[in-house]
Short mmCIF file of C-alpha atoms in Angstrom, two decimals:
data_model
loop_
_atom_site.label_atom_id
_atom_site.label_comp_id
_atom_site.label_asym_id
_atom_site.label_seq_id
_atom_site.Cartn_x
_atom_site.Cartn_y
_atom_site.Cartn_z
CA MET B 1 261.82 -50.21 202.06
CA LYS B 2 257.22 -50.15 201.07
CA PRO B 3 257.15 -46.73 198.91
CA ASN B 4 255.53 -43.82 201.48
CA ILE B 5 253.42 -40.44 200.91
CA PHE B 6 256.87 -38.90 201.66
CA SER B 7 258.58 -40.97 198.44
CA CYS B 8 255.90 -39.81 196.45
CA ASN B 9 256.91 -37.19 192.74
CA ASN B 10 253.24 -35.98 192.28
CA ALA B 11 249.83 -36.10 192.98
CA ALA B 12 249.33 -39.28 191.16
CA GLN B 13 251.69 -41.84 193.03
CA VAL B 14 249.98 -41.19 196.70
CA GLU B 15 246.74 -42.03 194.62
CA CYS B 16 248.33 -44.30 194.21
CA LEU B 17 249.37 -45.91 196.86
CA ILE B 18 245.79 -44.33 198.32
CA ASP B 19 244.34 -47.18 195.95
CA LYS B 20 246.34 -49.87 197.19
CA TYR B 21 245.17 -49.59 200.71
CA PHE B 22 241.62 -49.95 199.07
CA THR B 23 242.77 -52.41 196.92
CA ASN B 24 244.57 -54.68 200.04
CA ILE B 25 241.89 -54.36 202.79
CA LYS B 26 238.82 -55.91 199.95
CA GLY B 27 241.09 -59.17 201.42
CA GLU B 28 242.23 -61.88 198.87
CA TYR B 29 240.56 -64.99 198.34
CA HIS B 30 240.63 -68.48 195.52
CA LEU B 31 237.33 -69.81 194.00
CA GLU B 32 237.28 -73.91 194.78
CA GLN B 33 234.44 -76.40 193.96
CA LYS B 34 232.52 -78.18 196.02
CA PRO B 35 230.25 -81.40 195.06
CA ILE B 36 226.70 -80.18 195.77
CA LYS B 37 224.95 -82.53 198.11
CA SER B 38 221.89 -82.99 196.66
CA SER B 39 223.68 -84.44 193.65
CA LYS B 40 223.62 -88.43 194.22
CA ASP B 41 226.68 -89.23 192.09
CA ASN B 42 228.79 -85.59 193.43
CA ALA B 43 228.99 -84.63 190.63
CA GLU B 44 227.58 -81.30 190.12
CA THR B 45 229.89 -78.06 191.76
CA ILE B 46 229.23 -75.51 192.51
CA GLU B 47 232.37 -72.19 193.20
CA HIS B 48 233.11 -71.54 196.96
CA LYS B 49 235.32 -68.78 197.44
CA VAL B 50 237.87 -69.22 200.69
CA TRP B 51 239.11 -66.51 201.77
CA ASP B 52 243.25 -66.37 202.28
CA ARG B 53 243.34 -63.03 203.86
CA GLU B 54 239.63 -62.02 205.30
CA PRO B 55 238.52 -58.17 204.15
CA GLU B 56 238.78 -55.19 206.36
CA PRO B 57 237.18 -52.15 207.10
CA ALA B 58 238.50 -48.69 205.71
CA THR B 59 240.03 -46.17 209.01
CA ILE B 60 241.80 -43.47 208.73
CA SER B 61 244.98 -45.14 210.86
CA GLY B 62 245.43 -47.74 208.38
CA LEU B 63 244.87 -44.93 205.72
CA ALA B 64 247.81 -42.96 207.97
CA LEU B 65 249.82 -46.07 207.93
CA ALA B 66 249.63 -47.43 203.98
CA LEU B 67 250.79 -43.38 204.08
CA GLY B 68 253.55 -43.69 205.43
CA PHE B 69 252.48 -41.43 208.71
CA ASN B 70 253.96 -42.56 212.53
CA SER B 71 251.28 -41.24 214.38
CA ARG B 72 247.08 -39.52 213.06
CA GLN B 73 248.24 -36.23 214.63
CA GLU B 74 250.84 -36.60 212.08
CA PHE B 75 248.52 -38.13 209.56
CA TYR B 76 246.16 -34.94 210.24
CA ASN B 77 248.96 -32.37 210.16
CA TYR B 78 249.66 -33.72 206.55
CA VAL B 79 246.38 -33.29 205.44
CA GLN B 80 245.92 -29.74 206.87
CA GLN B 81 249.66 -28.58 205.01
CA GLY B 82 250.94 -31.39 203.51
CA ARG B 83 252.37 -30.93 199.07
CA PHE B 84 249.94 -33.16 198.16
CA SER B 85 247.10 -32.55 200.51
CA GLN B 86 243.61 -32.99 198.29
CA ALA B 87 245.22 -36.20 196.99
CA VAL B 88 245.17 -37.42 201.23
CA LYS B 89 241.67 -35.24 201.88
CA GLN B 90 240.63 -38.06 198.99
CA GLY B 91 240.97 -41.14 200.34
CA VAL B 92 240.01 -39.83 203.79
CA LEU B 93 236.78 -39.21 201.79
CA ARG B 94 236.67 -42.75 200.31
CA VAL B 95 236.70 -43.54 204.30
CA GLU B 96 234.11 -41.26 205.62
CA ALA B 97 231.97 -42.73 202.11
CA GLY B 98 232.48 -45.79 204.38
CA TYR B 99 231.59 -45.14 207.35
CA GLU B 100 228.05 -43.14 205.71
CA VAL B 101 227.32 -46.44 204.07
CA HIS B 102 227.68 -48.85 207.47
CA LEU B 103 224.90 -46.29 208.78
CA HIS B 104 222.66 -48.72 207.07
CA GLN B 105 224.43 -51.68 209.16
CA ASN B 106 225.30 -50.49 212.84
CA THR B 107 224.27 -47.12 213.80
CA THR B 108 226.21 -47.10 216.75
CA GLY B 109 229.69 -46.89 215.61
CA ALA B 110 229.38 -45.57 212.44
CA MET B 111 228.02 -42.57 214.29
CA PHE B 112 230.76 -42.57 216.43
CA ALA B 113 233.55 -42.69 213.82
CA LEU B 114 231.82 -39.89 211.84
CA LYS B 115 231.37 -37.31 214.92
CA ASN B 116 234.78 -38.34 215.35
CA MET B 117 235.37 -37.32 211.69
CA GLY B 118 233.95 -34.26 212.93
CA TRP B 119 230.30 -34.34 212.24
CA ASN B 120 227.50 -33.58 214.11
CA GLU B 121 223.84 -34.85 215.13
CA LYS B 122 222.78 -30.66 214.90
CA HIS B 123 220.96 -29.28 212.03
CA GLU B 124 221.11 -25.97 211.36
CA PRO B 125 217.47 -24.17 209.79
CA LEU B 126 217.38 -23.61 206.35
CA GLN B 127 218.26 -19.15 206.71
CA ALA B 128 215.32 -17.33 204.46
CA THR B 129 216.63 -16.20 201.26
CA PRO B 130 214.78 -12.96 198.76
CA GLU B 131 213.92 -15.40 197.29
CA THR B 132 212.56 -17.38 200.28
CA GLY B 133 210.89 -15.83 201.77
CA ASN B 134 210.19 -16.28 205.91
CA THR B 135 206.36 -17.63 204.73
CA LEU B 136 205.63 -21.18 204.56
CA LYS B 137 202.34 -22.03 202.38
CA VAL B 138 201.45 -25.57 202.80
CA GLU B 139 198.58 -27.56 200.58
CA ILE B 140 196.50 -30.00 201.87
CA VAL B 141 195.20 -32.39 198.94
CA ASN B 142 192.74 -34.95 199.68
CA SER B 143 193.52 -38.13 197.48
CA GLY B 144 191.00 -41.60 197.73
CA PRO B 145 188.16 -42.57 200.04
CA PRO B 146 188.14 -40.12 203.42
CA PRO B 147 189.61 -42.67 206.27
CA ALA B 148 187.22 -45.03 208.55
CA GLY B 149 185.73 -43.88 211.29
CA ASN B 150 186.53 -47.82 212.96
CA GLU B 151 186.77 -51.07 212.31
CA LYS B 152 182.87 -51.76 210.82
CA ASP B 153 183.33 -48.89 208.61
CA VAL B 154 185.70 -50.65 206.93
CA LYS B 155 184.00 -52.38 203.77
CA LEU B 156 185.78 -55.33 202.10
#
């Protein structure tokens, strides 16, 4: 029987299962020697990565399956009140971190996933504290030459 969270006796074992999930999704590959086309005698080669199992993105559902849960609801209930919920929360945070990275590449899908994880687009206004008060002081500092009024004023 495959180890799962329900067979774990301590948080370290749960963390090990989570680490195995993240290692597994990196995929597997081997290196092969590939001849360089520009080489006249084909004696020169370079190492070429050949995927045996393609990498896949980290997902909450994938993490839940790897830990032995039968549903997302069962997983979320465990995150709230399970014996090793702190370790599982760190695993969830690792998945969220992956989505944050993807915000720089494909914002739509990552934003959708993060919203479903409780993130929102609302910008909370900073609350005034006695140290900061409610006054905003703006100082304009001129640096460099003044901007040109038009193209004819620009000297090359």
